[in-house]
Amino acid sequence: MLFRTITKENFKKMVEGLMEENEVIGPKSRDRDKEGNKIYRFLKLNCFDELEMDYTRSYSSPKDYFLPFKEDLATYRLENNGWDQKIHYTIHPRIIIGMRACDINALLKLDQVMLKSAYPNPYYFARRRNTLIIGLDHEPLEDCFCRSMNTDTASHGFDLFLTDIGDRYFAAINSDTAYIVLNRFNAREVREEDQLRYKKVKKQIESKFKTQVDITILPELMDLEFESEVWKKWGDKCLSCGSCAMVCPTCYCYGVEEDIDLSFTQATKRRFLYSCNLIDFATVAGGYNFRPDAHIRLKYRYYHQFRGFEEAFNQSLCVGCNRCGKACPAGISPKAVIDDLIKTEKE
Amino acid sequence: MQTEKSFKSEIFNIIPLTAREKLFHIKICDAYEREKFTFLPGQFVMLELPGCGEVPISISSSISNKDFIELCIRKVGKVTGLLHRLEPGAIVGIRGPFGTHFPMQKMVGCNILLIAGGLGIVPLRSTIYWANEHRSDYKDITILYGAKEPGQILFDYQFEEWHKIFDLKILTIVQNRAENWEGRVGLITDLFDEVPIDPDNTFAIVCGPPVMFKFVFAHLTNVGISRQRMFLSLERRMHCGMGKCCRCNVGSIFTCLDGPVFDYWTVMNLKEAI
């Protein structure tokens, strides 16, 4: 990989330059939670000052820009016993600034499903190929366990990855586009002092991980503890609201619905994000539900993340951002569930 | 076929089978696409009514019929309800075929035991046609078919013809006794007494409601058929047919991509499968 440094002043010029011709998306604070902490979201930036590079964690992940909550898959013009289908895959180029390593790794996991398995998803493909990703290092929050999930650093899946080393950013470059952009704004070769500062920052980040979750034996444990009381315990708390899946950077389950307009001349086929915790997720025509209870659905979510995906792609689906734990109105966090499961196994 | 594009297809013939099921004869409108469309027994298509929705339906016709496909559809939900109200000439969308198929090549030289419950006969029908078209490849072909009531037996108008032309044995049974029914009454497993099975030379294909699988497989295992020689087709909710929406995910597999056809050994090792 190629490394350069860019001063914060030049970085500002760079972002402003990019804004002139592209849609630029970055972390912005929108509100405050009940403790008074800022709530961040990835939103379109109108000027550089809106960009908050010191953001902690965005409420929902930048996944929204690749797998939007709702999208039209096709539109139909209905006419005399026939119809005409129209499909649009194209999007305008855009830039996302400030993605965390865990969110970049989440995209790489989504790539496995959306691009690298049978029937690649052309809508996702169009968005992925037309988005320039600028990542950003940060110190972990108290409940982040991305280090346990091996997603605290990213080696690919981005165009540019920045680490704050004081008056400048240490930049890892992963694409020709990013290289050209960076050079246009006076990036300089890495000097020895930059390298030392970079290593120091990296070490500092490493030392700040507090939460650990042991997932090494999880795939096996998922089968061994399939009938465990742990699922019932947590499942009884679960409200089956699906908030966890909505904020998760990797959850990709969806539903499809078709609407017809009142004139009966236009119809739309729409994809919308769904959650395996919602009650009708596995209901088939005729009304039979393969997962009728909340605890069975909760178990399924963990089973898919830590066992099913592991078997298919040799990695777990979770990236350890704990957004689901934060968003859960019932206070269910993956760390608590997994710890409980491991504890039961040891008893 | 492309993934998101559905092909305009014409329903040109509709045969009412029972109070709930109709057999639709559907032809892909574009001649080139129609020619390109091939499938194997056990696969399914996504059938779409624009503006209403999409449903996964097993193909029920012979693979050598290049002109049209036959889909037997039960009226259970929004889309199938509307399909039942269509007249010949209606245009629908078709994507597919999707999924795995019954491994007919593996069964060459052996007996085939087809066990169907209710609507389960639908995907087996293309298997029956396949077996007929390659009749010399297989030894005895036996169909055990159970339904709730005599009026719910599908394709009974073809049984006589299959029996004669295809040289196969069909045994039917219904769960509820009814007037004018002189056949057997009971559960599908009751038919096993009448069929001698040679375990080393038999492949079984089972299709039906989830409750049926447990008892049928228990019997077949007792008789001595290898679990890897028994096949079944799993039913799950599907929204995409391409392994993306996760609605049909069971344990570590997707029913639409890795299935719907599985061998019993695989299913036995899948949590939640049956």
Coordinates of C-alpha atoms in Angstrom, one line a residue:
Chain A
M1 CA 0.0 0.0 0.0
L2 CA 1.0 3.5 -0.7
F3 CA 1.2 6.1 2.1
R4 CA 1.2 9.9 2.1
T5 CA 0.5 12.6 4.5
I6 CA -1.8 15.6 4.0
T7 CA -2.1 18.6 6.2
K8 CA -5.5 19.3 7.7
E9 CA -5.6 22.6 5.8
N10 CA -5.0 20.8 2.5
F11 CA -7.5 18.2 3.5
K12 CA -10.1 20.9 4.0
K13 CA -9.3 22.2 0.5
M14 CA -9.5 18.7 -0.9
V15 CA -13.0 18.1 0.6
E16 CA -14.2 21.5 -0.7
G17 CA -12.7 20.6 -4.1
L18 CA -14.5 17.3 -4.1
M19 CA -17.8 19.0 -3.1
E20 CA -17.8 21.1 -6.2
E21 CA -18.4 18.2 -8.4
N22 CA -19.7 15.4 -6.3
E23 CA -22.1 14.5 -3.6
V24 CA -20.1 14.3 -0.4
I25 CA -21.4 12.5 2.6
G26 CA -20.0 12.6 6.1
P27 CA -20.8 12.4 9.8
K28 CA -22.9 15.3 11.1
S29 CA -24.5 15.7 14.5
R30 CA -28.3 16.0 14.2
D31 CA -29.5 15.9 17.8
R32 CA -28.6 14.9 21.3
D33 CA -29.6 11.8 23.3
K34 CA -31.1 11.9 26.8
E35 CA -27.6 12.1 28.3
G36 CA -26.8 15.1 26.2
N37 CA -24.4 13.3 23.9
K38 CA -24.4 14.2 20.2
I39 CA -26.2 11.8 17.8
Y40 CA -24.4 11.5 14.6
R41 CA -25.6 10.5 11.2
F42 CA -24.0 10.1 7.8
L43 CA -25.6 12.9 5.8
K44 CA -24.9 15.0 2.7
L45 CA -22.5 17.8 3.5
N46 CA -23.1 21.3 2.2
C47 CA -19.8 22.8 3.4
F48 CA -16.6 21.5 5.1
D49 CA -17.5 22.9 8.5
E50 CA -20.5 20.5 8.7
L51 CA -18.1 17.6 8.7
E52 CA -17.4 16.4 12.3
M53 CA -14.2 14.4 12.0
D54 CA -14.2 13.8 15.8
Y55 CA -17.5 12.0 15.8
T56 CA -17.9 9.0 18.0
R57 CA -20.3 6.6 16.4
S58 CA -23.1 7.3 13.9
Y59 CA -26.5 6.1 15.0
S60 CA -27.0 4.0 11.9
S61 CA -24.2 2.9 9.6
P62 CA -23.2 4.2 6.2
K63 CA -24.8 0.9 4.9
D64 CA -27.8 3.1 4.2
Y65 CA -26.0 4.4 1.1
F66 CA -25.4 1.0 -0.3
L67 CA -28.5 -0.9 0.8
P68 CA -31.0 1.9 1.4
F69 CA -33.9 1.3 3.7
K70 CA -36.2 1.5 0.7
E71 CA -35.4 1.4 -3.0
D72 CA -37.4 0.9 -6.1
L73 CA -36.3 -2.2 -8.0
A74 CA -38.5 -1.8 -11.0
T75 CA -41.4 0.3 -12.2
Y76 CA -44.1 -0.9 -14.5
R77 CA -46.3 0.8 -17.0
L78 CA -49.5 -1.3 -17.2
E79 CA -51.5 -1.3 -20.4
N80 CA -54.2 -3.4 -22.0
N81 CA -53.5 -6.7 -20.4
G82 CA -49.8 -6.2 -20.6
W83 CA -47.0 -4.2 -19.0
D84 CA -43.6 -2.7 -19.6
Q85 CA -40.9 -3.1 -17.0
K86 CA -38.2 -0.5 -16.3
I87 CA -35.1 -1.0 -14.2
H88 CA -32.5 1.7 -13.2
Y89 CA -29.2 0.7 -11.7
T90 CA -27.3 4.0 -12.3
I91 CA -26.3 6.4 -9.5
H92 CA -24.3 9.6 -9.5
P93 CA -20.7 9.3 -8.2
R94 CA -20.4 10.1 -4.5
I95 CA -17.9 10.3 -1.7
I96 CA -18.3 9.1 1.8
I97 CA -15.9 10.7 4.3
G98 CA -15.1 9.4 7.8
M99 CA -16.1 5.8 7.7
R100 CA -14.7 3.7 10.5
A101 CA -12.7 0.6 10.0
C102 CA -15.5 -1.6 11.3
D103 CA -18.0 0.0 8.8
I104 CA -15.5 -0.6 6.0
N105 CA -15.1 -4.2 7.0
A106 CA -18.9 -4.5 7.2
L107 CA -19.1 -3.4 3.6
L108 CA -16.5 -6.1 2.7
K109 CA -18.8 -8.6 4.3
L110 CA -21.8 -7.3 2.4
D111 CA -19.7 -7.6 -0.8
Q112 CA -19.4 -11.3 -0.2
V113 CA -23.1 -11.7 -0.4
M114 CA -24.1 -8.9 -2.8
L115 CA -21.2 -9.2 -5.3
K116 CA -19.3 -12.4 -4.9
S117 CA -22.0 -15.0 -4.6
A118 CA -24.4 -16.3 -7.2
Y119 CA -26.6 -13.6 -8.8
P120 CA -24.7 -10.4 -7.9
N121 CA -27.0 -7.6 -6.9
P122 CA -26.7 -4.9 -9.7
Y123 CA -28.2 -2.1 -7.5
Y124 CA -25.6 -2.7 -4.8
F125 CA -22.9 -3.0 -7.5
A126 CA -23.8 0.3 -9.0
R127 CA -23.6 2.1 -5.6
R128 CA -20.4 0.3 -4.5
R129 CA -18.5 1.1 -7.7
N130 CA -19.6 4.7 -7.8
T131 CA -18.7 5.5 -4.2
L132 CA -15.3 6.8 -3.1
I133 CA -14.6 5.8 0.5
I134 CA -12.4 7.8 2.8
G135 CA -11.9 6.0 6.1
L136 CA -10.9 7.5 9.4
D137 CA -9.1 6.0 12.4
H138 CA -10.5 6.7 15.8
E139 CA -10.2 5.7 19.5
P140 CA -12.6 3.0 20.5
L141 CA -15.7 3.7 22.6
E142 CA -16.2 1.8 25.8
D143 CA -18.5 -0.8 24.3
C144 CA -16.9 -1.3 21.0
F145 CA -15.6 -4.9 20.5
C146 CA -14.4 -4.6 16.9
R147 CA -10.9 -5.7 18.1
S148 CA -12.4 -9.1 19.2
M149 CA -14.1 -9.4 15.8
N150 CA -10.8 -8.5 14.0
T151 CA -12.4 -5.5 12.3
D152 CA -10.6 -2.7 14.1
T153 CA -8.3 -2.1 11.2
A154 CA -9.0 -2.1 7.5
S155 CA -6.5 -3.1 4.9
H156 CA -8.8 -2.9 1.9
G157 CA -12.3 -1.9 1.0
F158 CA -11.6 1.8 0.9
D159 CA -9.9 4.4 -1.4
L160 CA -8.2 6.4 1.3
F161 CA -7.8 5.8 5.0
L162 CA -6.8 8.6 7.3
T163 CA -5.2 8.6 10.7
D164 CA -5.0 11.8 12.6
I165 CA -1.3 12.5 13.6
G166 CA -1.7 16.0 14.9
D167 CA -1.5 18.8 12.3
R168 CA -1.9 16.3 9.4
Y169 CA -3.4 13.0 8.4
F170 CA -1.4 9.9 7.7
A171 CA -3.1 8.5 4.6
A172 CA -3.2 4.9 3.3
I173 CA -4.0 5.0 -0.4
N174 CA -5.8 2.1 -2.0
S175 CA -7.0 3.4 -5.4
D176 CA -5.7 5.4 -8.3
T177 CA -8.6 7.9 -8.0
A178 CA -7.7 8.6 -4.4
Y179 CA -4.0 8.9 -5.3
I180 CA -4.8 11.5 -8.0
V181 CA -7.1 13.5 -5.7
L182 CA -4.5 13.5 -2.9
N183 CA -1.7 14.6 -5.2
R184 CA -3.8 17.5 -6.5
F185 CA -3.9 18.8 -2.9
N186 CA -0.2 18.7 -2.1
A187 CA 0.1 15.4 -0.2
R188 CA 3.7 14.8 0.7
E189 CA 5.9 11.7 1.0
V190 CA 5.9 10.1 4.5
R191 CA 8.8 11.3 6.6
E192 CA 10.3 9.4 9.5
E193 CA 8.7 11.6 12.1
D194 CA 5.3 11.0 10.5
Q195 CA 5.8 7.3 10.7
L196 CA 6.8 7.5 14.3
R197 CA 3.7 9.6 15.1
Y198 CA 1.5 7.2 13.2
K199 CA 2.9 4.2 15.1
K200 CA 2.3 6.0 18.4
V201 CA -1.3 6.9 17.5
K202 CA -1.9 3.3 16.4
K203 CA -0.5 2.0 19.7
Q204 CA -2.6 4.4 21.7
I205 CA -5.8 3.2 19.9
E206 CA -4.9 -0.4 20.5
S207 CA -4.5 0.1 24.2
K208 CA -7.9 1.7 24.6
F209 CA -10.1 -1.3 23.8
K210 CA -12.0 -2.2 26.9
T211 CA -14.7 -4.6 25.8
Q212 CA -13.8 -8.1 24.7
V213 CA -16.0 -10.7 23.3
D214 CA -14.7 -14.2 22.8
I215 CA -16.2 -15.6 19.5
T216 CA -13.6 -18.3 18.7
I217 CA -15.8 -21.1 19.8
L218 CA -19.1 -19.6 18.8
P219 CA -19.8 -21.5 15.6
E220 CA -19.6 -24.8 17.5
L221 CA -21.4 -23.4 20.5
M222 CA -24.3 -22.2 18.4
D223 CA -25.0 -25.9 17.5
L224 CA -24.2 -27.3 21.0
E225 CA -26.3 -24.7 22.8
F226 CA -29.2 -24.6 20.2
E227 CA -31.7 -25.6 22.9
S228 CA -30.1 -23.5 25.6
E229 CA -32.2 -21.6 28.1
V230 CA -30.1 -18.6 27.3
W231 CA -32.1 -18.0 24.2
K232 CA -35.4 -18.1 26.2
K233 CA -33.9 -15.7 28.8
W234 CA -33.0 -13.1 26.2
G235 CA -35.8 -13.8 23.9
D236 CA -38.4 -13.1 26.6
K237 CA -36.9 -9.6 26.8
C238 CA -36.8 -9.1 23.0
L239 CA -39.6 -6.8 21.7
S240 CA -39.3 -8.2 18.2
C241 CA -39.0 -4.6 16.9
G242 CA -36.2 -5.1 14.5
S243 CA -34.2 -2.0 15.6
C244 CA -31.0 -4.1 15.8
A245 CA -31.1 -5.0 12.2
M246 CA -32.0 -1.4 11.0
V247 CA -28.8 0.1 12.6
C248 CA -26.6 -3.0 12.0
P249 CA -23.9 -2.3 9.3
T250 CA -24.1 -5.8 8.0
C251 CA -27.8 -6.9 8.3
Y252 CA -29.1 -7.2 4.8
C253 CA -32.3 -9.2 5.1
Y254 CA -35.1 -7.6 3.0
G255 CA -38.6 -7.8 1.9
V256 CA -40.2 -7.0 -1.5
E257 CA -43.5 -5.4 -2.0
E258 CA -45.4 -4.2 -5.0
D259 CA -47.7 -1.2 -5.2
I260 CA -50.1 -0.2 -7.8
D261 CA -51.1 3.5 -8.2
L262 CA -54.8 4.6 -8.0
S263 CA -55.1 5.0 -11.8
F264 CA -54.0 1.3 -12.3
T265 CA -51.5 2.4 -14.9
Q266 CA -48.3 2.4 -12.9
A267 CA -46.8 -0.1 -10.5
T268 CA -43.6 -0.2 -8.5
K269 CA -41.6 -3.1 -7.1
R270 CA -39.9 -2.0 -3.9
R271 CA -37.2 -3.6 -1.8
F272 CA -37.2 -2.6 1.9
L273 CA -34.9 -3.5 4.7
Y274 CA -36.4 -6.2 7.0
S275 CA -35.4 -7.9 10.2
C276 CA -35.4 -11.6 11.1
N277 CA -36.7 -10.5 14.5
L278 CA -40.0 -9.3 13.1
I279 CA -42.8 -11.7 13.8
D280 CA -43.8 -12.6 10.2
F281 CA -40.2 -13.0 8.9
A282 CA -40.5 -16.7 8.2
T283 CA -44.3 -17.0 7.7
V284 CA -45.2 -18.8 4.5
A285 CA -48.3 -18.5 2.4
G286 CA -51.2 -20.1 4.3
G287 CA -50.0 -18.7 7.6
Y288 CA -47.5 -21.3 8.9
N289 CA -44.7 -19.6 10.8
F290 CA -41.4 -21.4 10.9
R291 CA -40.2 -19.1 13.8
P292 CA -43.2 -18.1 15.8
D293 CA -41.5 -17.2 19.1
A294 CA -39.4 -14.2 19.9
H295 CA -36.6 -16.3 21.4
I296 CA -36.4 -18.5 18.3
R297 CA -36.1 -15.4 16.1
L298 CA -33.5 -13.9 18.4
K299 CA -31.5 -17.2 18.3
Y300 CA -31.8 -17.3 14.5
R301 CA -30.2 -13.8 14.3
Y302 CA -27.2 -14.9 16.3
Y303 CA -27.1 -18.2 14.5
H304 CA -26.9 -16.4 11.1
Q305 CA -24.3 -13.9 12.2
F306 CA -21.9 -16.3 14.0
R307 CA -22.6 -19.7 12.5
G308 CA -24.3 -19.5 9.2
F309 CA -22.2 -16.7 7.7
E310 CA -19.1 -18.2 9.2
E311 CA -19.8 -21.5 7.4
A312 CA -20.5 -19.7 4.1
F313 CA -17.7 -17.2 4.1
N314 CA -15.2 -18.1 6.8
Q315 CA -15.9 -15.1 8.9
S316 CA -18.6 -13.9 11.2
L317 CA -21.1 -11.3 10.1
C318 CA -20.8 -9.1 13.2
V319 CA -18.2 -6.3 13.2
G320 CA -18.4 -5.4 16.9
C321 CA -19.8 -1.9 16.6
N322 CA -22.5 -2.5 19.2
R323 CA -24.9 -0.3 17.4
C324 CA -27.6 -3.0 18.0
G325 CA -26.9 -3.0 21.7
K326 CA -27.2 0.8 21.8
A327 CA -30.4 0.8 19.8
C328 CA -32.2 -2.1 21.5
P329 CA -35.1 -0.7 23.6
A330 CA -35.0 -3.9 25.7
G331 CA -31.3 -3.5 26.5
I332 CA -30.1 -6.7 24.7
S333 CA -26.4 -6.4 23.8
P334 CA -24.5 -9.0 21.8
K335 CA -21.7 -9.1 24.4
A336 CA -24.2 -10.0 27.1
V337 CA -25.8 -12.7 25.1
I338 CA -22.6 -14.2 23.9
D339 CA -21.0 -14.1 27.4
D340 CA -24.1 -15.8 28.8
L341 CA -23.9 -18.5 26.2
I342 CA -20.2 -19.2 26.9
K343 CA -20.9 -19.2 30.6
T344 CA -23.6 -21.8 30.2
E345 CA -21.3 -24.0 28.2
K346 CA -18.6 -23.8 30.9
E347 CA -21.0 -24.8 33.7
Chain B
M1 CA -31.7 -15.1 -17.3
Q2 CA -31.0 -11.7 -15.7
T3 CA -31.5 -11.4 -12.1
E4 CA -34.1 -8.7 -11.5
K5 CA -35.8 -8.7 -14.9
S6 CA -38.9 -10.8 -15.1
F7 CA -39.9 -12.1 -18.5
K8 CA -43.3 -11.3 -19.9
S9 CA -45.2 -14.6 -20.2
E10 CA -48.7 -15.4 -21.3
I11 CA -51.0 -17.6 -19.4
F12 CA -52.8 -19.3 -22.3
N13 CA -54.6 -22.2 -20.6
I14 CA -56.0 -22.7 -17.1
I15 CA -57.1 -26.1 -15.9
P16 CA -59.1 -26.1 -12.7
L17 CA -57.9 -29.1 -10.6
T18 CA -59.6 -28.9 -7.3
A19 CA -61.5 -26.2 -5.3
R20 CA -58.1 -24.7 -4.4
E21 CA -55.7 -25.6 -7.1
K22 CA -55.4 -24.7 -10.8
L23 CA -52.9 -25.7 -13.4
F24 CA -51.6 -22.8 -15.4
H25 CA -50.0 -23.3 -18.8
I26 CA -47.6 -20.4 -19.2
K27 CA -45.5 -19.4 -22.3
I28 CA -42.6 -16.9 -22.2
C29 CA -43.7 -14.3 -24.8
D30 CA -40.2 -13.7 -26.3
A31 CA -39.4 -16.7 -28.6
Y32 CA -35.6 -16.4 -28.0
E33 CA -36.0 -16.4 -24.2
R34 CA -38.5 -19.2 -24.4
E35 CA -36.0 -21.3 -26.4
K36 CA -33.2 -20.4 -23.8
F37 CA -35.3 -21.4 -20.8
T38 CA -34.3 -24.7 -19.5
F39 CA -34.8 -26.3 -16.1
L40 CA -34.5 -29.6 -14.2
P41 CA -37.1 -31.4 -12.1
G42 CA -37.4 -29.8 -8.6
Q43 CA -36.5 -26.3 -9.7
F44 CA -38.8 -23.3 -9.3
V45 CA -39.6 -19.9 -10.8
M46 CA -40.6 -16.6 -9.3
L47 CA -43.9 -15.8 -10.8
E48 CA -44.8 -12.1 -10.7
L49 CA -48.0 -10.1 -11.1
P50 CA -46.8 -6.5 -11.5
G51 CA -48.3 -4.3 -8.9
C52 CA -49.4 -7.3 -6.7
G53 CA -46.3 -9.3 -5.9
E54 CA -44.1 -12.3 -6.6
V55 CA -44.4 -15.9 -5.5
P56 CA -42.0 -18.9 -5.8
I57 CA -43.7 -21.8 -7.6
S58 CA -42.3 -25.2 -8.5
I59 CA -42.3 -26.1 -12.1
S60 CA -44.6 -29.1 -12.7
S61 CA -44.1 -29.9 -16.4
S62 CA -41.8 -32.0 -18.5
I63 CA -38.4 -30.5 -19.1
S64 CA -38.6 -31.5 -22.8
N65 CA -41.7 -29.3 -23.3
K66 CA -40.0 -26.3 -24.7
D67 CA -43.2 -24.5 -25.6
F68 CA -44.5 -23.7 -22.2
I69 CA -44.3 -24.6 -18.5
E70 CA -47.0 -25.8 -16.2
L71 CA -47.4 -24.3 -12.8
C72 CA -49.9 -25.8 -10.3
I73 CA -50.9 -23.0 -7.9
R74 CA -52.9 -23.2 -4.7
K75 CA -55.0 -20.2 -3.8
V76 CA -53.5 -19.2 -0.4
G77 CA -52.5 -15.6 -0.4
K78 CA -52.8 -12.3 -2.2
V79 CA -50.8 -13.1 -5.3
T80 CA -52.2 -16.6 -5.8
G81 CA -55.7 -15.4 -5.0
L82 CA -55.4 -12.9 -7.9
L83 CA -53.8 -15.5 -10.2
H84 CA -56.9 -17.7 -9.7
R85 CA -59.1 -14.9 -11.0
L86 CA -57.1 -14.4 -14.2
E87 CA -58.4 -15.6 -17.6
P88 CA -56.4 -17.1 -20.4
G89 CA -54.5 -14.4 -22.2
A90 CA -53.2 -12.6 -19.0
I91 CA -49.6 -11.6 -19.0
V92 CA -47.4 -12.3 -16.0
G93 CA -43.7 -12.1 -15.2
I94 CA -41.3 -15.0 -14.8
R95 CA -37.8 -15.1 -13.3
G96 CA -35.8 -18.2 -13.0
P97 CA -35.4 -21.1 -12.9
F98 CA -33.9 -21.1 -9.5
G99 CA -32.7 -23.7 -7.0
T100 CA -31.3 -27.2 -7.0
H101 CA -32.9 -30.2 -8.7
F102 CA -33.6 -33.8 -7.9
P103 CA -30.4 -35.7 -8.9
M104 CA -32.0 -37.9 -11.5
Q105 CA -28.6 -38.9 -13.0
K106 CA -27.5 -40.4 -9.7
M107 CA -30.6 -42.6 -9.6
V108 CA -29.8 -44.4 -12.9
G109 CA -30.1 -48.1 -12.6
C110 CA -32.2 -48.0 -9.4
N111 CA -35.8 -48.0 -8.2
I112 CA -37.4 -44.7 -7.5
L113 CA -39.8 -44.2 -4.7
L114 CA -41.8 -41.0 -4.9
I115 CA -43.7 -40.0 -1.8
A116 CA -46.0 -37.0 -1.9
G117 CA -48.4 -35.4 0.5
G118 CA -51.0 -32.9 -0.8
L119 CA -49.4 -30.2 -2.9
G120 CA -46.1 -32.2 -2.8
I121 CA -47.1 -34.0 -5.9
V122 CA -46.5 -30.8 -7.9
P123 CA -42.6 -30.8 -8.1
L124 CA -42.7 -34.6 -8.4
R125 CA -44.7 -34.4 -11.6
S126 CA -41.7 -33.1 -13.6
T127 CA -39.7 -36.0 -12.0
I128 CA -42.4 -38.4 -13.3
Y129 CA -42.1 -37.0 -16.8
W130 CA -38.3 -37.2 -16.6
A131 CA -38.4 -40.8 -15.5
N132 CA -40.8 -41.6 -18.3
E133 CA -38.6 -40.0 -20.9
H134 CA -35.6 -42.0 -19.6
R135 CA -37.6 -45.0 -18.7
S136 CA -34.9 -47.6 -19.5
D137 CA -32.5 -45.9 -17.0
Y138 CA -34.6 -46.8 -14.0
K139 CA -36.1 -49.9 -12.6
D140 CA -39.4 -49.8 -10.7
I141 CA -41.0 -46.4 -10.2
T142 CA -43.5 -46.2 -7.4
I143 CA -45.6 -43.2 -6.3
L144 CA -47.2 -43.0 -2.9
Y145 CA -49.6 -40.2 -2.7
G146 CA -51.6 -39.0 0.3
A147 CA -54.1 -36.3 0.5
K148 CA -56.6 -35.0 3.2
E149 CA -59.7 -35.7 1.2
P150 CA -60.5 -37.4 -2.1
G151 CA -61.4 -34.1 -3.6
Q152 CA -57.9 -32.7 -3.0
I153 CA -56.1 -35.4 -5.0
L154 CA -54.3 -33.6 -7.8
F155 CA -53.7 -34.9 -11.3
D156 CA -55.8 -38.0 -10.7
Y157 CA -57.1 -37.6 -14.2
Q158 CA -53.6 -38.5 -15.3
F159 CA -53.0 -41.5 -13.0
E160 CA -54.4 -44.1 -15.4
E161 CA -52.4 -42.7 -18.3
W162 CA -49.2 -42.6 -16.2
H163 CA -49.8 -46.1 -14.9
K164 CA -50.2 -47.5 -18.5
I165 CA -47.7 -45.5 -20.5
F166 CA -45.0 -44.9 -17.9
D167 CA -45.2 -48.3 -16.4
L168 CA -45.3 -47.2 -12.8
K169 CA -47.3 -48.0 -9.7
I170 CA -49.4 -45.4 -8.0
L171 CA -50.9 -45.9 -4.6
T172 CA -53.2 -43.2 -3.1
I173 CA -54.6 -42.8 0.4
V174 CA -56.8 -40.1 2.0
Q175 CA -56.9 -39.1 5.6
N176 CA -60.6 -38.4 5.9
R177 CA -63.2 -41.0 4.9
A178 CA -65.6 -39.7 2.2
E179 CA -68.6 -41.0 0.3
N180 CA -67.9 -42.5 -3.1
W181 CA -64.3 -43.2 -2.1
E182 CA -63.4 -46.8 -2.4
G183 CA -59.7 -46.4 -1.9
R184 CA -57.5 -46.5 1.2
V185 CA -58.1 -44.3 4.2
G186 CA -55.3 -43.4 6.6
L187 CA -51.9 -41.8 6.7
I188 CA -49.3 -41.9 3.9
T189 CA -47.1 -44.2 6.1
D190 CA -49.9 -46.8 6.0
L191 CA -49.0 -47.4 2.4
F192 CA -45.5 -48.6 3.2
D193 CA -47.0 -52.0 4.2
E194 CA -47.9 -52.5 0.5
V195 CA -44.6 -51.6 -1.0
P196 CA -41.6 -53.9 -0.7
I197 CA -38.5 -51.8 -0.7
D198 CA -35.0 -52.9 -1.8
P199 CA -32.9 -50.5 0.3
D200 CA -29.7 -50.9 -1.6
N201 CA -31.3 -50.2 -4.9
T202 CA -33.8 -47.5 -4.1
F203 CA -33.8 -43.7 -4.1
A204 CA -36.6 -41.9 -2.4
I205 CA -38.0 -38.5 -3.2
V206 CA -40.3 -37.0 -0.6
C207 CA -42.4 -33.9 -0.9
G208 CA -45.1 -32.7 1.3
P209 CA -46.0 -30.8 4.5
P210 CA -43.3 -30.5 7.2
V211 CA -45.2 -32.8 9.5
M212 CA -45.0 -35.7 7.0
F213 CA -41.2 -35.7 6.7
K214 CA -40.4 -37.0 10.2
F215 CA -42.5 -40.1 9.9
V216 CA -41.7 -40.9 6.3
F217 CA -37.9 -40.6 6.8
A218 CA -38.1 -42.6 10.0
H219 CA -39.7 -45.4 8.1
L220 CA -37.3 -45.2 5.2
T221 CA -34.3 -45.2 7.5
N222 CA -35.7 -48.2 9.3
V223 CA -36.0 -50.0 6.1
G224 CA -32.3 -49.3 5.4
I225 CA -32.2 -46.7 2.7
S226 CA -29.1 -44.5 3.1
R227 CA -29.9 -41.0 4.3
Q228 CA -28.0 -39.6 1.3
R229 CA -30.3 -41.5 -1.1
M230 CA -33.4 -39.7 0.2
F231 CA -34.3 -36.4 -1.2
L232 CA -36.8 -33.7 -0.2
S233 CA -37.9 -30.3 -1.3
L234 CA -38.1 -27.7 1.5
E235 CA -40.7 -25.0 1.6
R236 CA -39.8 -21.5 2.9
R237 CA -40.8 -18.0 2.4
M238 CA -38.8 -16.4 -0.4
H239 CA -38.7 -12.8 -1.7
C240 CA -35.8 -12.9 -4.1
G241 CA -34.9 -16.5 -5.1
M242 CA -31.2 -15.4 -5.2
G243 CA -29.9 -15.9 -1.7
K244 CA -30.1 -12.2 -0.8
C245 CA -33.3 -11.5 1.1
C246 CA -32.5 -14.2 3.8
R247 CA -36.2 -15.0 4.2
C248 CA -35.6 -18.7 3.3
N249 CA -32.4 -19.0 5.4
V250 CA -32.2 -22.1 7.5
G251 CA -29.2 -22.5 9.7
S252 CA -26.3 -22.0 7.3
I253 CA -28.0 -22.5 4.0
F254 CA -30.4 -20.7 1.7
T255 CA -33.4 -22.7 0.6
C256 CA -33.5 -20.8 -2.7
L257 CA -29.8 -21.3 -3.6
D258 CA -28.7 -24.5 -1.8
G259 CA -32.2 -26.0 -2.1
P260 CA -35.1 -26.4 -2.3
V261 CA -33.9 -30.0 -3.0
F262 CA -31.7 -31.5 -0.3
D263 CA -30.7 -35.0 0.7
Y264 CA -32.0 -36.1 4.1
W265 CA -28.5 -36.3 5.6
T266 CA -28.0 -32.6 5.0
V267 CA -31.4 -31.6 6.3
M268 CA -30.9 -33.8 9.4
N269 CA -27.9 -31.7 10.2
L270 CA -29.6 -28.4 9.7
K271 CA -31.1 -26.9 12.7
E272 CA -34.7 -25.9 12.3
A273 CA -35.0 -27.5 8.9
I274 CA -37.8 -30.1 9.5

